Short mmCIF file of C-alpha atoms and ligand atoms in Angstrom, two decimals:
data_model
loop_
_atom_site.label_atom_id
_atom_site.label_comp_id
_atom_site.label_asym_id
_atom_site.label_seq_id
_atom_site.Cartn_x
_atom_site.Cartn_y
_atom_site.Cartn_z
CA MET A 20 25.44 20.88 17.75
CA ASP A 21 28.04 21.24 20.53
CA ARG A 22 27.54 18.76 23.78
CA THR A 23 26.83 21.64 26.03
CA ARG A 24 23.89 22.26 23.86
CA ARG A 25 22.51 18.42 23.42
CA THR A 26 23.02 17.71 26.76
CA LEU A 27 20.98 20.67 27.72
CA LEU A 28 18.50 19.36 25.25
CA LEU A 29 18.44 16.32 26.67
CA VAL A 30 17.48 17.26 30.11
CA THR A 31 14.77 19.49 28.85
CA THR A 32 13.04 16.82 26.54
CA LEU A 33 12.86 14.76 29.44
CA LEU A 34 12.10 17.11 31.99
CA ALA A 35 9.17 17.49 29.22
CA ALA A 36 8.25 14.16 28.74
CA PHE A 37 7.58 13.47 32.05
CA SER A 38 5.77 16.49 33.16
CA CYS A 39 3.66 16.98 30.11
CA GLY A 40 2.50 13.47 29.35
CA LYS A 41 -0.96 12.49 29.41
CA ASP A 42 -1.88 11.12 33.03
CA ASP A 43 -3.63 8.10 31.38
CA SER A 44 -0.74 7.15 29.00
CA PRO A 45 0.25 3.56 28.56
CA GLU A 46 3.70 3.27 29.94
CA ARG A 47 6.27 2.63 27.58
CA PRO A 48 8.83 -0.10 27.68
CA ASP A 49 12.05 1.20 28.50
CA ILE A 50 11.65 4.34 26.59
CA THR A 51 14.79 6.29 25.33
CA VAL A 52 14.09 9.95 25.03
CA PRO A 53 15.40 10.91 21.32
CA VAL A 54 17.40 14.31 21.50
CA LYS A 55 15.06 16.22 18.52
CA GLU A 56 17.65 18.64 16.82
CA GLU A 57 16.56 22.68 16.80
CA GLY A 58 13.37 23.66 14.99
CA THR A 59 11.94 20.50 14.89
CA SER A 60 8.89 19.58 17.03
CA SER A 61 8.61 17.95 20.01
CA SER A 62 5.83 16.43 19.83
CA GLY A 63 4.35 13.35 16.91
CA THR A 64 6.77 11.33 17.17
CA GLY A 65 9.06 13.71 19.83
CA GLU A 66 8.39 13.62 22.89
CA SER A 67 6.90 9.85 23.76
CA GLY A 68 9.49 9.12 21.59
CA ASN A 69 10.10 5.97 19.79
CA ASP A 70 14.10 6.62 19.23
CA GLY A 71 15.87 3.24 20.77
CA ASN A 72 12.44 1.98 21.50
CA LEU A 73 9.72 -0.30 20.08
CA SER A 74 7.65 2.40 17.10
CA LEU A 75 3.42 0.91 16.32
CA GLY A 76 5.03 -0.79 12.90
CA ASP A 77 7.93 -2.45 15.04
CA LEU A 78 5.13 -3.84 17.99
CA ALA A 79 2.51 -4.34 15.39
CA ALA A 80 5.39 -6.68 13.00
CA LEU A 81 5.74 -8.81 16.11
CA GLN A 82 1.85 -10.01 15.64
CA GLY A 83 2.16 -10.16 12.52
CA ILE A 84 0.55 -7.30 11.01
CA LYS A 85 2.31 -5.42 8.25
CA LEU A 86 1.80 -1.69 9.25
CA GLY A 87 0.48 0.98 6.80
CA ALA A 88 -0.73 4.50 6.23
CA ALA A 89 -1.84 6.21 3.47
CA PHE A 90 -0.20 9.81 2.81
CA THR A 91 -0.78 12.27 -0.70
CA TYR A 92 2.40 14.06 -2.30
CA GLY A 93 0.81 17.61 -0.95
CA GLU A 94 0.56 15.63 2.94
CA TYR A 95 4.45 15.07 2.32
CA THR A 96 5.94 18.13 0.26
CA GLY A 97 7.25 20.65 2.86
CA ASN A 98 6.67 18.60 5.82
CA LYS A 99 9.08 17.19 7.85
CA GLN A 100 6.83 15.52 10.40
CA ILE A 101 4.80 13.30 7.97
CA ALA A 102 8.48 12.51 6.82
CA GLU A 103 9.35 11.20 10.64
CA ILE A 104 5.81 9.24 11.04
CA LEU A 105 6.18 7.20 8.32
CA THR A 106 10.09 6.46 9.04
CA THR A 107 9.25 5.86 12.88
CA GLU A 108 6.02 4.02 12.78
CA PHE A 109 5.31 2.35 9.70
CA LYS A 110 6.74 -0.56 7.53
CA ALA A 111 3.87 0.16 4.69
CA VAL A 112 2.33 2.94 2.68
CA THR A 113 -0.08 3.72 0.27
CA PHE A 114 -0.54 6.85 -2.22
CA GLY A 115 -3.81 8.94 -1.54
CA ASN A 116 -4.21 9.40 -4.83
CA GLU A 117 -0.92 8.89 -7.04
CA MET A 118 -1.33 5.74 -8.47
CA LYS A 119 -4.92 5.77 -9.47
CA HIS A 120 -5.57 6.35 -13.13
CA ASP A 121 -6.49 10.19 -13.74
CA ALA A 122 -2.98 10.68 -12.09
CA ILE A 123 -1.21 8.31 -13.95
CA VAL A 124 -2.68 9.00 -17.49
CA LYS A 125 -2.56 12.11 -18.80
CA THR A 126 -5.41 13.31 -21.44
CA SER A 127 -2.94 12.11 -24.49
CA GLY A 128 -2.86 9.13 -23.12
CA GLN A 129 0.84 9.22 -22.85
CA MET A 130 1.75 7.10 -18.53
CA ASP A 131 3.20 10.17 -16.26
CA PHE A 132 4.89 7.73 -13.41
CA THR A 133 6.92 11.01 -12.10
CA THR A 134 4.37 11.95 -9.18
CA ALA A 135 4.03 8.44 -8.06
CA ASP A 136 7.99 7.73 -8.74
CA LYS A 137 8.72 10.47 -6.17
CA MET A 138 6.44 9.47 -3.94
CA ALA A 139 7.75 5.65 -4.02
CA GLY A 140 11.80 7.36 -3.44
CA TRP A 141 10.46 8.80 -0.45
CA ALA A 142 8.45 5.49 0.87
CA GLU A 143 12.02 4.36 0.10
CA GLN A 144 14.10 6.18 2.12
CA ALA A 145 11.23 5.70 5.40
CA GLY A 146 12.19 2.01 5.20
CA THR A 147 8.55 0.90 4.34
CA GLU A 148 7.03 -0.93 1.76
CA LEU A 149 4.67 -0.03 -1.69
CA PHE A 150 1.15 -1.14 -1.50
CA GLY A 151 -0.64 -0.59 -4.92
CA HIS A 152 -3.78 1.32 -5.03
CA VAL A 153 -5.70 1.23 -7.44
CA LEU A 154 -6.05 -0.96 -11.05
CA GLY A 155 -9.51 -1.25 -11.52
CA TRP A 156 -11.82 1.38 -9.70
CA HIS A 157 -15.03 3.55 -11.08
CA SER A 158 -13.66 6.72 -10.33
CA GLN A 159 -11.09 8.90 -10.92
CA GLN A 160 -10.12 8.05 -14.17
CA GLN A 161 -8.98 9.50 -17.16
CA LYS A 162 -12.30 10.09 -19.18
CA PHE A 163 -10.87 12.55 -21.37
CA TRP A 164 -8.38 9.79 -22.53
CA LEU A 165 -10.91 6.58 -22.73
CA ASP A 166 -13.71 8.94 -24.70
CA THR A 167 -10.77 9.56 -27.42
CA VAL A 168 -10.30 5.56 -27.21
CA ILE A 169 -13.89 5.21 -27.49
CA ASN A 170 -14.56 7.84 -30.26
CA GLN A 171 -11.62 6.74 -32.79
CA ALA A 172 -12.96 3.25 -32.29
CA LYS A 173 -16.07 4.54 -33.26
CA ALA A 174 -14.56 6.42 -35.92
CA ASP A 175 -12.29 3.05 -37.43
CA SER A 176 -14.58 0.24 -37.82
CA SER A 177 -11.29 -2.27 -37.35
CA THR A 178 -12.48 -2.22 -33.59
CA SER A 179 -15.22 -1.90 -31.79
CA PRO A 180 -15.42 0.58 -28.74
CA GLU A 181 -15.63 -2.93 -26.05
CA GLU A 182 -12.44 -3.89 -27.52
CA ALA A 183 -10.72 -0.64 -27.91
CA VAL A 184 -11.32 0.17 -24.10
CA ASP A 185 -10.47 -3.69 -23.29
CA ALA A 186 -6.85 -3.48 -24.50
CA GLU A 187 -6.63 0.00 -23.03
CA PHE A 188 -7.85 -1.59 -19.61
CA LYS A 189 -4.64 -4.22 -20.76
CA ARG A 190 -2.48 -1.36 -21.53
CA TYR A 191 -3.11 -0.03 -18.40
CA VAL A 192 -2.79 -2.86 -16.14
CA TYR A 193 0.43 -4.47 -17.92
CA ALA A 194 1.83 -1.29 -17.76
CA MET A 195 1.46 -0.51 -13.54
CA VAL A 196 2.32 -3.80 -12.71
CA GLU A 197 5.85 -3.50 -15.06
CA HIS A 198 6.66 -0.10 -13.74
CA PHE A 199 5.97 -0.45 -9.42
CA ASP A 200 7.30 -2.90 -6.97
CA VAL A 201 4.50 -2.83 -4.68
CA TYR A 202 3.85 -6.13 -1.97
CA ALA A 203 0.24 -5.76 -3.48
CA TRP A 204 -2.01 -4.30 -5.43
CA ASP A 205 -5.82 -3.61 -5.40
CA VAL A 206 -6.57 -4.88 -8.15
CA VAL A 207 -10.38 -3.97 -7.90
CA ASN A 208 -11.73 -1.58 -5.26
CA GLU A 209 -14.92 -1.16 -4.56
CA THR A 210 -17.41 -3.07 -7.41
CA PHE A 211 -20.35 -3.96 -5.53
CA ALA A 212 -23.12 -1.95 -5.32
CA ASP A 213 -24.45 -0.30 -2.51
CA GLY A 214 -27.68 -2.71 -0.67
CA GLY A 215 -27.56 -4.44 -3.79
CA ASN A 216 -27.95 -7.70 -2.47
CA GLY A 217 -24.75 -9.33 -3.12
CA ALA A 218 -24.92 -7.85 -6.86
CA PHE A 219 -22.00 -6.26 -8.54
CA ARG A 220 -22.72 -2.28 -9.68
CA THR A 221 -23.51 -1.45 -12.49
CA ALA A 222 -22.61 1.68 -15.17
CA ALA A 223 -25.82 2.71 -14.88
CA THR A 224 -26.23 3.57 -11.33
CA THR A 225 -22.82 5.01 -10.81
CA GLN A 226 -22.57 8.15 -13.29
CA ALA A 227 -22.55 10.92 -10.65
CA GLY A 228 -19.79 13.37 -10.74
CA ASP A 229 -16.22 12.04 -10.11
CA HIS A 230 -17.90 8.72 -10.02
CA VAL A 231 -18.74 7.90 -14.24
CA PHE A 232 -17.49 4.43 -14.64
CA VAL A 233 -16.44 4.06 -17.80
CA TRP A 234 -14.68 1.26 -17.43
CA GLY A 235 -18.45 -0.88 -16.88
CA SER A 236 -20.22 0.92 -19.42
CA TYR A 237 -18.21 -1.23 -22.08
CA TYR A 238 -18.13 -4.56 -20.99
CA SER A 239 -20.51 -7.19 -20.32
CA SER A 240 -21.12 -7.35 -17.04
CA THR A 241 -18.68 -5.82 -14.47
CA LYS A 242 -18.21 -9.01 -13.10
CA GLU A 243 -16.85 -9.84 -16.46
CA TRP A 244 -14.76 -6.47 -16.38
CA VAL A 245 -13.31 -7.57 -12.57
CA ASP A 246 -12.37 -10.83 -14.16
CA ARG A 247 -10.46 -9.21 -16.74
CA ALA A 248 -8.82 -6.98 -14.58
CA PHE A 249 -7.76 -10.11 -12.20
CA GLN A 250 -6.35 -12.41 -15.21
CA TYR A 251 -4.53 -8.83 -16.85
CA ALA A 252 -3.02 -9.00 -13.36
CA THR A 253 -1.90 -12.26 -12.93
CA GLU A 254 -0.75 -12.72 -16.60
CA ALA A 255 1.54 -9.34 -16.28
CA CYS A 256 2.77 -10.48 -12.97
CA LYS A 257 3.50 -13.78 -14.39
CA GLU A 258 5.20 -11.76 -17.53
CA TYR A 259 7.13 -9.14 -14.90
CA GLY A 260 8.52 -11.76 -12.83
CA LYS A 261 6.39 -9.73 -9.90
CA SER A 262 4.10 -12.05 -7.56
CA PRO A 263 2.06 -9.41 -5.43
CA ILE A 264 -0.94 -10.16 -3.43
CA LEU A 265 -4.13 -9.34 -5.87
CA TYR A 266 -6.87 -8.40 -3.81
CA ILE A 267 -10.37 -7.61 -3.56
CA ASN A 268 -11.60 -4.74 -1.63
CA ASP A 269 -14.77 -2.74 -0.82
CA TYR A 270 -16.11 -0.21 1.82
CA ASN A 271 -19.15 -0.44 4.07
CA LEU A 272 -18.85 -4.59 4.37
CA GLU A 273 -19.90 -3.88 7.80
CA THR A 274 -22.81 -2.42 7.30
CA ASP A 275 -24.02 -3.68 3.90
CA ALA A 276 -24.11 -7.71 5.07
CA GLY A 277 -25.33 -8.62 1.42
CA LYS A 278 -22.20 -6.81 -0.28
CA ARG A 279 -20.28 -9.04 2.31
CA LYS A 280 -21.19 -11.98 0.72
CA GLY A 281 -21.14 -10.45 -2.65
CA LEU A 282 -17.43 -9.84 -2.23
CA CYS A 283 -16.54 -12.94 -0.49
CA ASP A 284 -18.58 -15.19 -2.66
CA TYR A 285 -16.77 -13.33 -5.95
CA ALA A 286 -13.24 -14.28 -4.04
CA LYS A 287 -14.47 -17.98 -3.23
CA GLY A 288 -14.55 -18.28 -6.65
CA ASN A 289 -11.94 -16.61 -8.48
CA PRO A 290 -8.57 -18.74 -8.15
CA GLN A 291 -6.48 -15.02 -9.05
CA VAL A 292 -7.79 -13.72 -6.21
CA THR A 293 -5.67 -14.17 -3.66
CA GLY A 294 -6.58 -11.25 -0.99
CA VAL A 295 -9.94 -10.08 0.54
CA ALA A 296 -10.13 -6.11 2.49
CA THR A 297 -12.62 -3.93 3.84
CA GLN A 298 -11.66 -0.60 3.90
CA MET A 299 -13.39 -0.35 6.97
CA HIS A 300 -14.52 3.57 6.73
CA ILE A 301 -16.12 3.71 10.01
CA ASP A 302 -18.36 5.44 12.06
CA MET A 303 -18.53 4.95 15.86
CA SER A 304 -22.23 5.93 15.92
CA THR A 305 -22.95 2.75 13.74
CA TYR A 306 -25.29 0.29 15.53
CA ASN A 307 -23.86 -2.89 16.46
CA LEU A 308 -20.93 -1.90 14.99
CA LYS A 309 -18.30 -4.10 16.77
CA ASP A 310 -20.38 -7.29 16.09
CA LYS A 311 -20.63 -6.29 12.20
CA ILE A 312 -16.95 -6.03 12.66
CA LYS A 313 -16.12 -9.45 13.76
CA GLU A 314 -18.85 -10.72 11.81
CA THR A 315 -17.10 -9.31 8.57
CA LEU A 316 -12.50 -10.38 9.74
CA THR A 317 -14.62 -13.91 9.98
CA ALA A 318 -16.36 -13.52 6.32
CA LEU A 319 -13.28 -12.55 5.45
CA VAL A 320 -11.35 -15.40 6.60
CA ALA A 321 -13.41 -17.71 5.53
CA THR A 322 -12.57 -17.31 2.06
CA GLY A 323 -8.84 -18.55 2.64
CA LYS A 324 -7.35 -15.60 1.15
CA MET A 325 -5.11 -13.17 2.75
CA VAL A 326 -7.39 -10.20 5.19
CA ARG A 327 -6.40 -6.88 5.07
CA ILE A 328 -7.63 -4.13 6.58
CA ALA A 329 -7.31 -1.75 3.86
CA GLU A 330 -8.08 1.66 4.02
CA LEU A 331 -8.86 2.25 8.18
CA ASP A 332 -10.66 5.61 9.86
CA ILE A 333 -12.73 6.05 12.64
CA LYS A 334 -15.63 8.65 12.42
CA ALA A 335 -15.49 9.76 16.31
CA THR A 336 -16.55 12.59 18.88
CA ASP A 337 -15.54 10.77 22.01
CA LEU A 338 -11.83 10.03 21.56
CA ASP A 339 -11.52 7.36 24.45
CA ALA A 340 -13.92 5.41 23.03
CA GLN A 341 -12.59 5.82 19.29
CA ALA A 342 -9.66 4.63 21.18
CA GLU A 343 -11.69 1.78 22.54
CA LEU A 344 -12.80 0.55 19.55
CA TYR A 345 -9.34 0.99 17.62
CA ARG A 346 -8.27 -1.18 20.22
CA TYR A 347 -10.55 -3.85 19.84
CA ILE A 348 -10.26 -3.86 15.74
CA PHE A 349 -6.21 -4.77 16.49
CA GLU A 350 -7.59 -7.27 19.19
CA GLN A 351 -10.04 -9.16 16.49
CA TYR A 352 -7.78 -8.76 14.04
CA LEU A 353 -5.24 -10.89 15.88
CA SER A 354 -8.18 -13.09 17.08
CA ILE A 355 -10.27 -13.56 13.88
CA VAL A 356 -7.62 -13.74 11.42
CA PRO A 357 -4.80 -16.65 11.33
CA ALA A 358 -1.11 -15.83 11.05
CA GLU A 359 -0.66 -16.92 7.65
CA GLN A 360 -4.20 -14.91 6.21
CA ARG A 361 -2.44 -11.62 7.53
CA GLY A 362 -2.28 -8.58 4.90
CA GLY A 363 -1.92 -5.97 7.44
CA ILE A 364 -3.83 -2.83 8.40
CA THR A 365 -3.48 0.45 6.46
CA PHE A 366 -5.08 3.65 8.05
CA TRP A 367 -5.99 5.64 5.50
CA GLY A 368 -4.06 9.32 6.75
CA ILE A 369 -1.77 9.82 9.51
CA ASN A 370 -3.46 13.30 10.84
CA ASP A 371 -7.01 14.46 11.26
CA LYS A 372 -6.87 17.50 10.09
CA ASP A 373 -5.73 16.23 6.17
CA SER A 374 -8.28 13.48 6.97
CA TRP A 375 -10.46 12.61 3.55
CA VAL A 376 -13.48 13.08 6.10
CA GLY A 377 -12.75 15.72 7.61
CA GLU A 378 -10.95 17.21 10.85
CA TYR A 379 -13.93 17.45 12.55
CA ASN A 380 -14.37 13.76 11.96
CA HIS A 381 -11.60 13.17 14.43
CA PRO A 382 -10.48 9.85 12.44
CA LEU A 383 -7.04 9.15 12.83
CA LEU A 384 -3.65 9.11 15.12
CA TRP A 385 -2.40 12.19 15.32
CA SER A 386 -3.99 15.46 15.08
CA GLY A 387 -3.24 19.40 14.89
CA ALA A 388 -0.42 21.05 13.94
CA ASN A 389 1.75 18.91 15.80
CA TYR A 390 1.32 15.92 15.30
CA ASP A 391 0.03 14.90 18.78
CA LYS A 392 -0.46 11.60 19.47
CA LYS A 393 -4.65 10.79 20.61
CA PRO A 394 -5.16 8.12 22.48
CA ALA A 395 -5.85 5.78 19.89
CA TYR A 396 -2.72 5.90 19.22
CA ASP A 397 -1.94 5.06 22.33
CA ALA A 398 -4.33 2.51 23.43
CA ILE A 399 -2.86 0.72 20.45
CA TYR A 400 0.75 1.76 21.89
CA ALA A 401 -0.51 0.14 25.13
CA TYR A 402 -1.94 -3.43 23.61
CA LEU A 403 0.68 -4.22 21.09
CA SER A 404 3.41 -3.56 23.81
CA GLU A 405 1.39 -5.92 26.18
CA LEU A 406 1.36 -9.13 24.05
CA ALA A 407 4.81 -8.30 22.96
CA GLY A 408 5.01 -8.72 27.28
CA ASN A 409 6.32 -5.46 28.05
C1 XIL B 501 -10.22 9.91 -1.27
C2 XIL B 501 -8.61 10.18 -1.56
O1 XIL B 501 -8.44 9.95 0.17
C3 XIL B 501 -9.27 11.76 -1.44
O2 XIL B 501 -8.08 12.51 -1.46
C4 XIL B 501 -9.74 11.77 -3.01
O3 XIL B 501 -10.37 12.36 -3.39
C5 XIL B 501 -11.09 10.77 -3.22
O4 XIL B 501 -10.35 8.92 -3.00
N1 XIL B 501 -12.02 4.26 -0.83
C6 XIL B 501 -10.76 4.19 -1.60
C7 XIL B 501 -9.62 6.02 -1.66
O5 XIL B 501 -10.57 3.84 -2.27
O6 XIL B 501 -8.84 6.04 -2.93
C8 XIL B 501 -10.40 6.29 -1.65
O7 XIL B 501 -9.32 7.80 -1.52
C9 XIL B 501 -11.05 6.77 -0.42
C10 XIL B 501 -12.26 5.98 -0.36
#
């Protein structure tokens, strides 16, 4: 681009930044407005610009929070804005689906890392670390292959279906740990029953659609399967010279006190668990939500393990109230979780339009085709800027 054109673009961008900015946007310290190349959007990471300025992820890092976002292959493909946002705003990424059992293991039992590896390459290009989601889950398993394993065992008297499933689980955990270089793993995900007063979920009560809990049907208890998951993950890490944090992760810990206690008690009793996480898929309309968030973080911290908010999103109708709640979550995380226990905060997605809970729930920090920053983004940015002394 020639000099005149660059100057013209800079002036236009500056004018746009100062005339279109929201009145209630927080003051951004030392803003350097980036010169955008032709054809790129001036919103999203553009006009409120972070080039030459601290990003959300930089500001969070100053407080010892590794800030992450989940994205999927489909969301990223052909979409420059996602790449730009990951590069600019985040320090860590999780794949929405592509490291799950049914994505990696084919119906033949072969493991195919092609898609996940491509995404890991994008993550590296963006300068982000990789989070591993997930080794043991009742959902999104490659049931066809597991059924083959079970049927083969039934036909072959030398091994039982239970032994065959366990061997298959171990093979999978070892292969995943060996293959991916991640800073942490969700070793197990969603292993506690809803309203079960802290009991593990069972295969018998988890049998609808995608949620056929194959693993759970072939161990003497779900607890035994969870024990094996941490054992295999720990052993595999040792074998392959890796040392990620090993998390147990669940949803509704804010609203289901029994489940929260079940998870924390299990974590306390198993030294191979080095991290505890709440997904924190929450809804603004939940009664007494703020207290519940506080109670949950406090209980997680009391386990003595690393504490992570793993899949943050907030269903909301009032975007300003949502922004205030997002800020509150960051405030509470920093005030309750000691620096040495901060495992980070990851949002489950980037743009409302791609969220798994639906655009109409407005759950995330960006929205629309132009990737506009929402009040939630500005509120977190303003809070972290204040802490940085700006
Ligand atoms: C969700 C993905 O976002 C969807 O694309 C998929 O259809 C279902 O799974 N808890 C988890 C995540 O641990 O893996 C889930 O991700 C959301 C709930």
